[in-house]
PDB file of C-alpha atoms in Angstrom:
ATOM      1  CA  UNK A  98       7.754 -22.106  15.402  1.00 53.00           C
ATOM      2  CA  UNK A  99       7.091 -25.842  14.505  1.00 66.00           C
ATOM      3  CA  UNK A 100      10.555 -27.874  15.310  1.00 80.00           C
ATOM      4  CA  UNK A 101      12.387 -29.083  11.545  1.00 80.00           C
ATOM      5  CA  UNK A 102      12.293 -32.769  10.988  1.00 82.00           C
ATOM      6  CA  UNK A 103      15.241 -33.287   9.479  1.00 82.00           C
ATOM      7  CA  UNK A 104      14.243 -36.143   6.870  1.00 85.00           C
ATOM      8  CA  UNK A 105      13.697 -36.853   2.769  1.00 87.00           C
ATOM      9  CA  UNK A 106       9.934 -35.508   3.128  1.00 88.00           C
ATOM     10  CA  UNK A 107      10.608 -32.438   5.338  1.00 88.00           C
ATOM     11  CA  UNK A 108      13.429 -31.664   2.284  1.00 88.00           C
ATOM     12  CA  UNK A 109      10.746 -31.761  -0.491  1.00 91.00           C
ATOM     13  CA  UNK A 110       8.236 -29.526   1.401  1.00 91.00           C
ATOM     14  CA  UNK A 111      11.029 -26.881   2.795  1.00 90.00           C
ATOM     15  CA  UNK A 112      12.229 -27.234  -1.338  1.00 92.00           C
ATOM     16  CA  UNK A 113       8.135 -26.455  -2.349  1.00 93.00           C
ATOM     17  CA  UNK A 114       7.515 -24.053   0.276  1.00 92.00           C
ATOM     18  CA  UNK A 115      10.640 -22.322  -1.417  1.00 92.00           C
ATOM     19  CA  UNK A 116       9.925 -22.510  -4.947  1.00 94.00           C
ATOM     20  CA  UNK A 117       6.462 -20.916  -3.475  1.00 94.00           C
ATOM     21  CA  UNK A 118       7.950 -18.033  -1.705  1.00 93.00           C
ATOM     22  CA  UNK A 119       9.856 -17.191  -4.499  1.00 93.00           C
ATOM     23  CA  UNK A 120       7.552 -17.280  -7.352  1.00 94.00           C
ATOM     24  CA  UNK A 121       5.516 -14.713  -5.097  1.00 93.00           C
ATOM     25  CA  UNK A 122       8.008 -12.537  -4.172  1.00 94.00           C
ATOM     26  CA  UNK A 123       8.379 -10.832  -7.644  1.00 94.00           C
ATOM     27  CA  UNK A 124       4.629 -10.370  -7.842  1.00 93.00           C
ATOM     28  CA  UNK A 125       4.595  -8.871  -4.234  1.00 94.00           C
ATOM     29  CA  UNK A 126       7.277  -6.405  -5.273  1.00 95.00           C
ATOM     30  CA  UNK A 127       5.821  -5.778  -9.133  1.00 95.00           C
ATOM     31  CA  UNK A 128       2.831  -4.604  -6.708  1.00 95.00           C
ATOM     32  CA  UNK A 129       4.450  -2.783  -4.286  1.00 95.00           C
ATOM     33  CA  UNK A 130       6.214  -0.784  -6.857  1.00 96.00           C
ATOM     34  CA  UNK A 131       2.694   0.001  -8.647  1.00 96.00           C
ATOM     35  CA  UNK A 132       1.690   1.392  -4.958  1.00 96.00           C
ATOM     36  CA  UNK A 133       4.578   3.463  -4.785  1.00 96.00           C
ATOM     37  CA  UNK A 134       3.563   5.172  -7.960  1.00 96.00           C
ATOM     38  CA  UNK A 135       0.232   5.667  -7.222  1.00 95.00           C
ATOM     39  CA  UNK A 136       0.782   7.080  -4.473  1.00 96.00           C
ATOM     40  CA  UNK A 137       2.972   9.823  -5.653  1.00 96.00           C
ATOM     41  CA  UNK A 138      -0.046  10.308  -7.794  1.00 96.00           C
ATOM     42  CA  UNK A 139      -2.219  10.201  -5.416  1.00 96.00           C
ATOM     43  CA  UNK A 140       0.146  12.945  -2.818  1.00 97.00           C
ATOM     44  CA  UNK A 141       0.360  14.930  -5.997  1.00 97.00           C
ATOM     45  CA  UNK A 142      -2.920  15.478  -6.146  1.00 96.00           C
ATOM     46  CA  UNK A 143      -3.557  16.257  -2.987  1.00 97.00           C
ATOM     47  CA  UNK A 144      -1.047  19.013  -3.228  1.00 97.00           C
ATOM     48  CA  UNK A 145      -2.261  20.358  -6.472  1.00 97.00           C
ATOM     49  CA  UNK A 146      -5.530  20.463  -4.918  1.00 96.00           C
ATOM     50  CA  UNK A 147      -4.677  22.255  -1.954  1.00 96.00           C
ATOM     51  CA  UNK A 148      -2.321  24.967  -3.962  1.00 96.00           C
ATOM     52  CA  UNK A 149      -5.912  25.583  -6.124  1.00 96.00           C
ATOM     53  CA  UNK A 150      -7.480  26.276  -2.864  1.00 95.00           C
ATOM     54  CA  UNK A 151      -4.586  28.395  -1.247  1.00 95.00           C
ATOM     55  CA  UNK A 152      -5.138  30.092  -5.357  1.00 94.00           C
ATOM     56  CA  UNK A 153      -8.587  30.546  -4.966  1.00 91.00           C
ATOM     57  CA  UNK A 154      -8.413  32.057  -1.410  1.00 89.00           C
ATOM     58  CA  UNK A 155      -5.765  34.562  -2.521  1.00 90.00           C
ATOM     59  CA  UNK A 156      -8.308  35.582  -5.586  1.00 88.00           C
ATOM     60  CA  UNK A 157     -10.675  36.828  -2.540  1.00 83.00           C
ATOM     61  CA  UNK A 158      -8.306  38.424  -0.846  1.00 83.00           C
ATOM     62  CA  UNK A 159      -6.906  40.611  -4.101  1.00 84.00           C
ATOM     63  CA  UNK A 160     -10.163  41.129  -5.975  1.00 81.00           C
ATOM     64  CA  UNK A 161     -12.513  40.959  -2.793  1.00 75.00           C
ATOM     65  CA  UNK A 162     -11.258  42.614   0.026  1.00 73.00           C
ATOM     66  CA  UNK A 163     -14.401  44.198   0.887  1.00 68.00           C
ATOM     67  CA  UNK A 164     -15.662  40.460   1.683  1.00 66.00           C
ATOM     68  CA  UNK A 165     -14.274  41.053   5.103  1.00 67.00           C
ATOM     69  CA  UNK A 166     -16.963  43.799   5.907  1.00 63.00           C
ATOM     70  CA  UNK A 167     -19.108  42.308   8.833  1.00 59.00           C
ATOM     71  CA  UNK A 168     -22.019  44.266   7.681  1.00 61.00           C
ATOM     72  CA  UNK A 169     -22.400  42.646   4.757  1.00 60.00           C
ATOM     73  CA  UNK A 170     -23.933  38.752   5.726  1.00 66.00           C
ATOM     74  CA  UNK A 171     -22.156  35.740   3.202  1.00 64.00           C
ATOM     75  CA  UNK A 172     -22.693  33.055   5.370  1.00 71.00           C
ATOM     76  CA  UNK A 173     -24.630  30.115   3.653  1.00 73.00           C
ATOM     77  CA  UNK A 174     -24.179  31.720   0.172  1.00 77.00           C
ATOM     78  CA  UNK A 175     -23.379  28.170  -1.044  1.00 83.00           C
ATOM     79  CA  UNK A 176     -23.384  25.059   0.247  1.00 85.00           C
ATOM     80  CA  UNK A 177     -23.228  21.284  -0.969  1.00 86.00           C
ATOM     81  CA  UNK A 178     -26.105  19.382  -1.377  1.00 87.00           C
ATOM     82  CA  UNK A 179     -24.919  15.939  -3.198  1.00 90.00           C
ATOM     83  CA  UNK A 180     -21.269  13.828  -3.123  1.00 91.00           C
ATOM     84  CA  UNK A 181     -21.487  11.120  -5.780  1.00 93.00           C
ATOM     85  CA  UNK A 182     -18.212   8.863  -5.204  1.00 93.00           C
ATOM     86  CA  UNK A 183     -17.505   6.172  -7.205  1.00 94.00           C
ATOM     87  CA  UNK A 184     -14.574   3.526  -6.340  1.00 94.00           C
ATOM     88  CA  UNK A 185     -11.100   2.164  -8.762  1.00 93.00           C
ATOM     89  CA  UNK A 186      -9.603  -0.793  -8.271  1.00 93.00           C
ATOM     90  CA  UNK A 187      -5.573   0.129  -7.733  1.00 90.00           C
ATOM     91  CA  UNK A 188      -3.462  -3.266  -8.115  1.00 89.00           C
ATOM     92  CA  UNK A 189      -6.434  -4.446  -5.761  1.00 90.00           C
ATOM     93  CA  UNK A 190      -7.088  -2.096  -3.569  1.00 92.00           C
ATOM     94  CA  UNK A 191     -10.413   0.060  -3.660  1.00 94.00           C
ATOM     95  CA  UNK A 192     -10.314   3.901  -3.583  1.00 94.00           C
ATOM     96  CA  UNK A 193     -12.567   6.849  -3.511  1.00 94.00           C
ATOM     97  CA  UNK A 194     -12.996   8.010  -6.888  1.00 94.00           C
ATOM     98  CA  UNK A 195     -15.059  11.854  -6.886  1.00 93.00           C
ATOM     99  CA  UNK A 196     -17.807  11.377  -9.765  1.00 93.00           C
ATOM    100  CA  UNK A 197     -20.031  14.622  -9.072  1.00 92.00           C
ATOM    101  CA  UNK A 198     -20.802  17.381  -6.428  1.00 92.00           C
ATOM    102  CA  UNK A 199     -23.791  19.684  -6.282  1.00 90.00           C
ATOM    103  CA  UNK A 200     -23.704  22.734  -4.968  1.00 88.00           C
ATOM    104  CA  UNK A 201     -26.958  24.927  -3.701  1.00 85.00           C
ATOM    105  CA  UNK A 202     -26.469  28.529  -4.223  1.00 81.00           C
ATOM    106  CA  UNK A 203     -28.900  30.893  -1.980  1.00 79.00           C
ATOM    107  CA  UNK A 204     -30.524  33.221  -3.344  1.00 75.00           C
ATOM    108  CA  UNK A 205     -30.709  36.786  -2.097  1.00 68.00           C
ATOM    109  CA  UNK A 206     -32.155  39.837  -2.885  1.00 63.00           C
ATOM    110  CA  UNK A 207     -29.996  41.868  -5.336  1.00 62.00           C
ATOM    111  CA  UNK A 208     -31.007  44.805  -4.202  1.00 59.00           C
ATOM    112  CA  UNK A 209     -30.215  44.231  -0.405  1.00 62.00           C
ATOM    113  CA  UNK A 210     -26.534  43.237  -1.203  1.00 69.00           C
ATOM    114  CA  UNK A 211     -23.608  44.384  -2.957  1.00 69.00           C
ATOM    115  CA  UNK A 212     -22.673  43.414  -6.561  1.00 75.00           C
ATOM    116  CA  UNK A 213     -19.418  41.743  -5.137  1.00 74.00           C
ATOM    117  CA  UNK A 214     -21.427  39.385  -3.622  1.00 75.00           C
ATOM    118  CA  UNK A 215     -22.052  37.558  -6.811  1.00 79.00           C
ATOM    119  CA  UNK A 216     -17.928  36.958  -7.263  1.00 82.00           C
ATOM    120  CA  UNK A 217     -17.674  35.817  -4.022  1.00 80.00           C
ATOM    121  CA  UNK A 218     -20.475  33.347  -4.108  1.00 81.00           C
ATOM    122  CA  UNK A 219     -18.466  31.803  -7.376  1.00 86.00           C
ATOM    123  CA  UNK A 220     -15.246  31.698  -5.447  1.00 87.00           C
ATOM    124  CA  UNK A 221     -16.823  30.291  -2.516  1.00 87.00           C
ATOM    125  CA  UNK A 222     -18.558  27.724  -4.934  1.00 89.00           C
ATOM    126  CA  UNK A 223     -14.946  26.684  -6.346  1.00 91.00           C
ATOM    127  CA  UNK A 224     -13.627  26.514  -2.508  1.00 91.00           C
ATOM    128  CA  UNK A 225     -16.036  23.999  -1.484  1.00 91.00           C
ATOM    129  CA  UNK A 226     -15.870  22.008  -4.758  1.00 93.00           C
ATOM    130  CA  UNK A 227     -12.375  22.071  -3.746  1.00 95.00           C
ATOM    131  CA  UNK A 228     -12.763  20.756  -0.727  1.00 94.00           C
ATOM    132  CA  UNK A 229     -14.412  18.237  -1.498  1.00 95.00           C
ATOM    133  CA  UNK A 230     -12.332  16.889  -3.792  1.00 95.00           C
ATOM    134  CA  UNK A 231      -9.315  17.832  -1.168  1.00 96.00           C
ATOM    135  CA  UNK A 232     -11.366  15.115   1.235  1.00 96.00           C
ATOM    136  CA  UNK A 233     -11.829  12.273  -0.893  1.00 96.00           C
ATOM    137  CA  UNK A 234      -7.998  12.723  -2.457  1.00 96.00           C
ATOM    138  CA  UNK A 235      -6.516  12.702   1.150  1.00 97.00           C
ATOM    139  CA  UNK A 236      -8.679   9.461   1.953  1.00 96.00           C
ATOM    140  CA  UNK A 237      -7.528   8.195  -0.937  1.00 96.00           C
ATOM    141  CA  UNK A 238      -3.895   8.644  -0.243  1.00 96.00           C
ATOM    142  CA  UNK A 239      -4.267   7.334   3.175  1.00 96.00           C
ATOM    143  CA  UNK A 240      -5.801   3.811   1.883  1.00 96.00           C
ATOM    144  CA  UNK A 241      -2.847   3.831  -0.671  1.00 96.00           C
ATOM    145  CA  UNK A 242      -0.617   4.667   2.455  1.00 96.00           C
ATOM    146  CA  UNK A 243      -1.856   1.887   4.757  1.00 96.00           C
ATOM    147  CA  UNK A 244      -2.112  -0.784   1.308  1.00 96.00           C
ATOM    148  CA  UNK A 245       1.818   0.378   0.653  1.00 96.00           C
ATOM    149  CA  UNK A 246       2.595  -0.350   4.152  1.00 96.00           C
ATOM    150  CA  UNK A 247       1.085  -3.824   4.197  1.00 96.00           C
ATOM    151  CA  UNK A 248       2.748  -4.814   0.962  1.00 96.00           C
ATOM    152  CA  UNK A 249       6.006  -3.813   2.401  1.00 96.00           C
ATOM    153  CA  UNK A 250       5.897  -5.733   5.271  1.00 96.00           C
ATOM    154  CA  UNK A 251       4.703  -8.785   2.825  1.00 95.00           C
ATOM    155  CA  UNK A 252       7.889  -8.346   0.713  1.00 95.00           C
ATOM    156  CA  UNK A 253      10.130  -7.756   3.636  1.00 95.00           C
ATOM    157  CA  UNK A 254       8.465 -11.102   5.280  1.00 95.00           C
ATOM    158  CA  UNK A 255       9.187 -13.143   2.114  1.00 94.00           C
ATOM    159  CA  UNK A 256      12.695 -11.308   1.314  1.00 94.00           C
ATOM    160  CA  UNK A 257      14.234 -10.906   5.202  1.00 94.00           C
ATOM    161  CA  UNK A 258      12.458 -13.922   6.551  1.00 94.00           C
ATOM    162  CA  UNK A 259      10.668 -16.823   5.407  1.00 93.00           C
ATOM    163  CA  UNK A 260      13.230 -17.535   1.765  1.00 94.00           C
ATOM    164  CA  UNK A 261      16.650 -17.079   4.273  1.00 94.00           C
ATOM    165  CA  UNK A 262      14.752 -19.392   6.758  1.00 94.00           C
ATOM    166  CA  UNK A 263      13.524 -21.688   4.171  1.00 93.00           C
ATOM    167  CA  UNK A 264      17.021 -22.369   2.516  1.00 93.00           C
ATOM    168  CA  UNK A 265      18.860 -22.718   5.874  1.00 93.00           C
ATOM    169  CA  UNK A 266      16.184 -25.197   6.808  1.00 92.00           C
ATOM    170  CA  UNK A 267      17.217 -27.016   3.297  1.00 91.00           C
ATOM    171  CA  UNK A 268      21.008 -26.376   4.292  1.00 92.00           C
ATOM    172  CA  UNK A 269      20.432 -28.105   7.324  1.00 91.00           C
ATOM    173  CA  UNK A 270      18.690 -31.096   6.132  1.00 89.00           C
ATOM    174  CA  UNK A 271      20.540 -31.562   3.328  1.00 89.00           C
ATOM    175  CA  UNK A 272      23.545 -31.734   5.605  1.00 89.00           C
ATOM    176  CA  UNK A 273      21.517 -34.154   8.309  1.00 87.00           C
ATOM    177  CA  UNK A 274      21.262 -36.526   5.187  1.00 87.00           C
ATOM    178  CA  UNK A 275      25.155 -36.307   4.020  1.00 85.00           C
ATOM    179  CA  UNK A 276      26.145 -36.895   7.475  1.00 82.00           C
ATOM    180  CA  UNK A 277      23.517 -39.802   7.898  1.00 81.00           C
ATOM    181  CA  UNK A 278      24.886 -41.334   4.471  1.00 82.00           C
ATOM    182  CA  UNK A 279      28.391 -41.260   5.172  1.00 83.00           C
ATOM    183  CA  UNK A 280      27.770 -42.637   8.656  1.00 79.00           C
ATOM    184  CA  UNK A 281      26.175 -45.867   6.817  1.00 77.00           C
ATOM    185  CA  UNK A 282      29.081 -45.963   4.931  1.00 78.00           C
ATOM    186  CA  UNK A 283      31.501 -45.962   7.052  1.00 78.00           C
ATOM    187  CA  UNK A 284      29.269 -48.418   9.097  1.00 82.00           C
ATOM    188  CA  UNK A 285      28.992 -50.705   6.044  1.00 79.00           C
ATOM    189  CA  UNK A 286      32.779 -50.397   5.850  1.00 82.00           C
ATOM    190  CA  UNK A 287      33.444 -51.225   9.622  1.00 81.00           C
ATOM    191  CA  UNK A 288      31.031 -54.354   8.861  1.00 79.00           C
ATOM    192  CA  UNK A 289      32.186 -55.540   5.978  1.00 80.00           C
ATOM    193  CA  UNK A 290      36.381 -55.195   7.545  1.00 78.00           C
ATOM    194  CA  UNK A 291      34.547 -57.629  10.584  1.00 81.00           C
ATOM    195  CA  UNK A 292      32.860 -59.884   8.326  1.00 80.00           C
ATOM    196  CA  UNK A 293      36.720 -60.222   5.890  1.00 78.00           C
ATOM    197  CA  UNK A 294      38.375 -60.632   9.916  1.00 78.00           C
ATOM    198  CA  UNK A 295      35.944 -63.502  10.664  1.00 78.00           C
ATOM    199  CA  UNK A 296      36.131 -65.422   7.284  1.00 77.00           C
ATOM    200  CA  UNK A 297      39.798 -65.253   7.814  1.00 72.00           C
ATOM    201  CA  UNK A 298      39.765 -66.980  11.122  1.00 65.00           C
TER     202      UNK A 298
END
């Protein structure tokens, strides 16, 4: 840390740097406030997400249990050919937005597998969709995560740190001056009691 000159100038830039510090710090917070709720959005969300999923896995298990017959070959029913994401702009930070996923569904001989298979392949569509949309939310709450974090530290630096430092540098200068002033007086006084001795003599 630079050493404080304690002088006139040195008290006008600690007194700007101030008026700085705080005109930011309500800005900082407004923002860090609009993170906060976002990001309860954001974790909401994710958990409504991942309840549809836990949903949607339960439907197989109650209206399909015959899914679990290794005979019967589901793998690669479905799968996801295209992710379109698009990005928002939160209070300046960019996230993941989900605009569109494709899914490819396989198609299979009627005939050579159950009519069950058809349900599953729908429910298997709506998992991966899911999932999906499960990935880009929890990226999406992660970047609001490390932006909330950042901001934090920014109001805690202005709040906790540079404004207390900032007025104790002004305290201190301020009372550098008053003692320098009163020292000339006094000085003056002493002088001026020498010069009234001398004229006397």
């Amino acid at each position: 840390m630079a050493r404080l000159t304690l002088s006139k100038a040195s008290l006008t830039a600690q007194g700007a740097r101030l008026k700085t510090y705080e005109r930011y710090l309500p800005s900082l917070d407004l923002k860090r406030r609009q993170l906060i709720n976002e990001r309860a959005r954001a974790a909401a969300a994710v958990a409504g997400t991942e309840r549809a999923i836990a949903d949607v896995r339960m439907r197989v298990h109650v209206e399909l249990p015959m899914a679990s017959d290794m005979e019967v070959e589901v793998t690669g029913l479905v799968a996801v050919t295209v992710v379109e994401l698009g990005e928002d702009n939160v209070v300046g930070v960019r996230l993941p937005r989900l605009d569109r996923v494709v899914l490819d569904r396989r198609s299979y001989a009627l005939l050579a597998k159950p009519e069950w298979v058809d349900r599953l392949a729908e429910l298997l569509a709506a998992v991966l969709e899911l999932r999906v949309r499960l990935q880009v939310e929890q990226r999406r709450l992660a970047q609001l995560d490390a932006a909330l974090r950042t901001t934090t530290q920014r109001v805690n630096l202005f709040d906790k740190v540079l404004i207390p430092r900032t007025r104790e540098n002004i305290r201190r200068i301020h009372l550098f001056l008053a003692d320098g002033e009163r020292a000339a007086v006094v000085r003056a006084k002493i002088a001026k009691a020498k010069r009234v001795r001398e004229v006397r003599r």
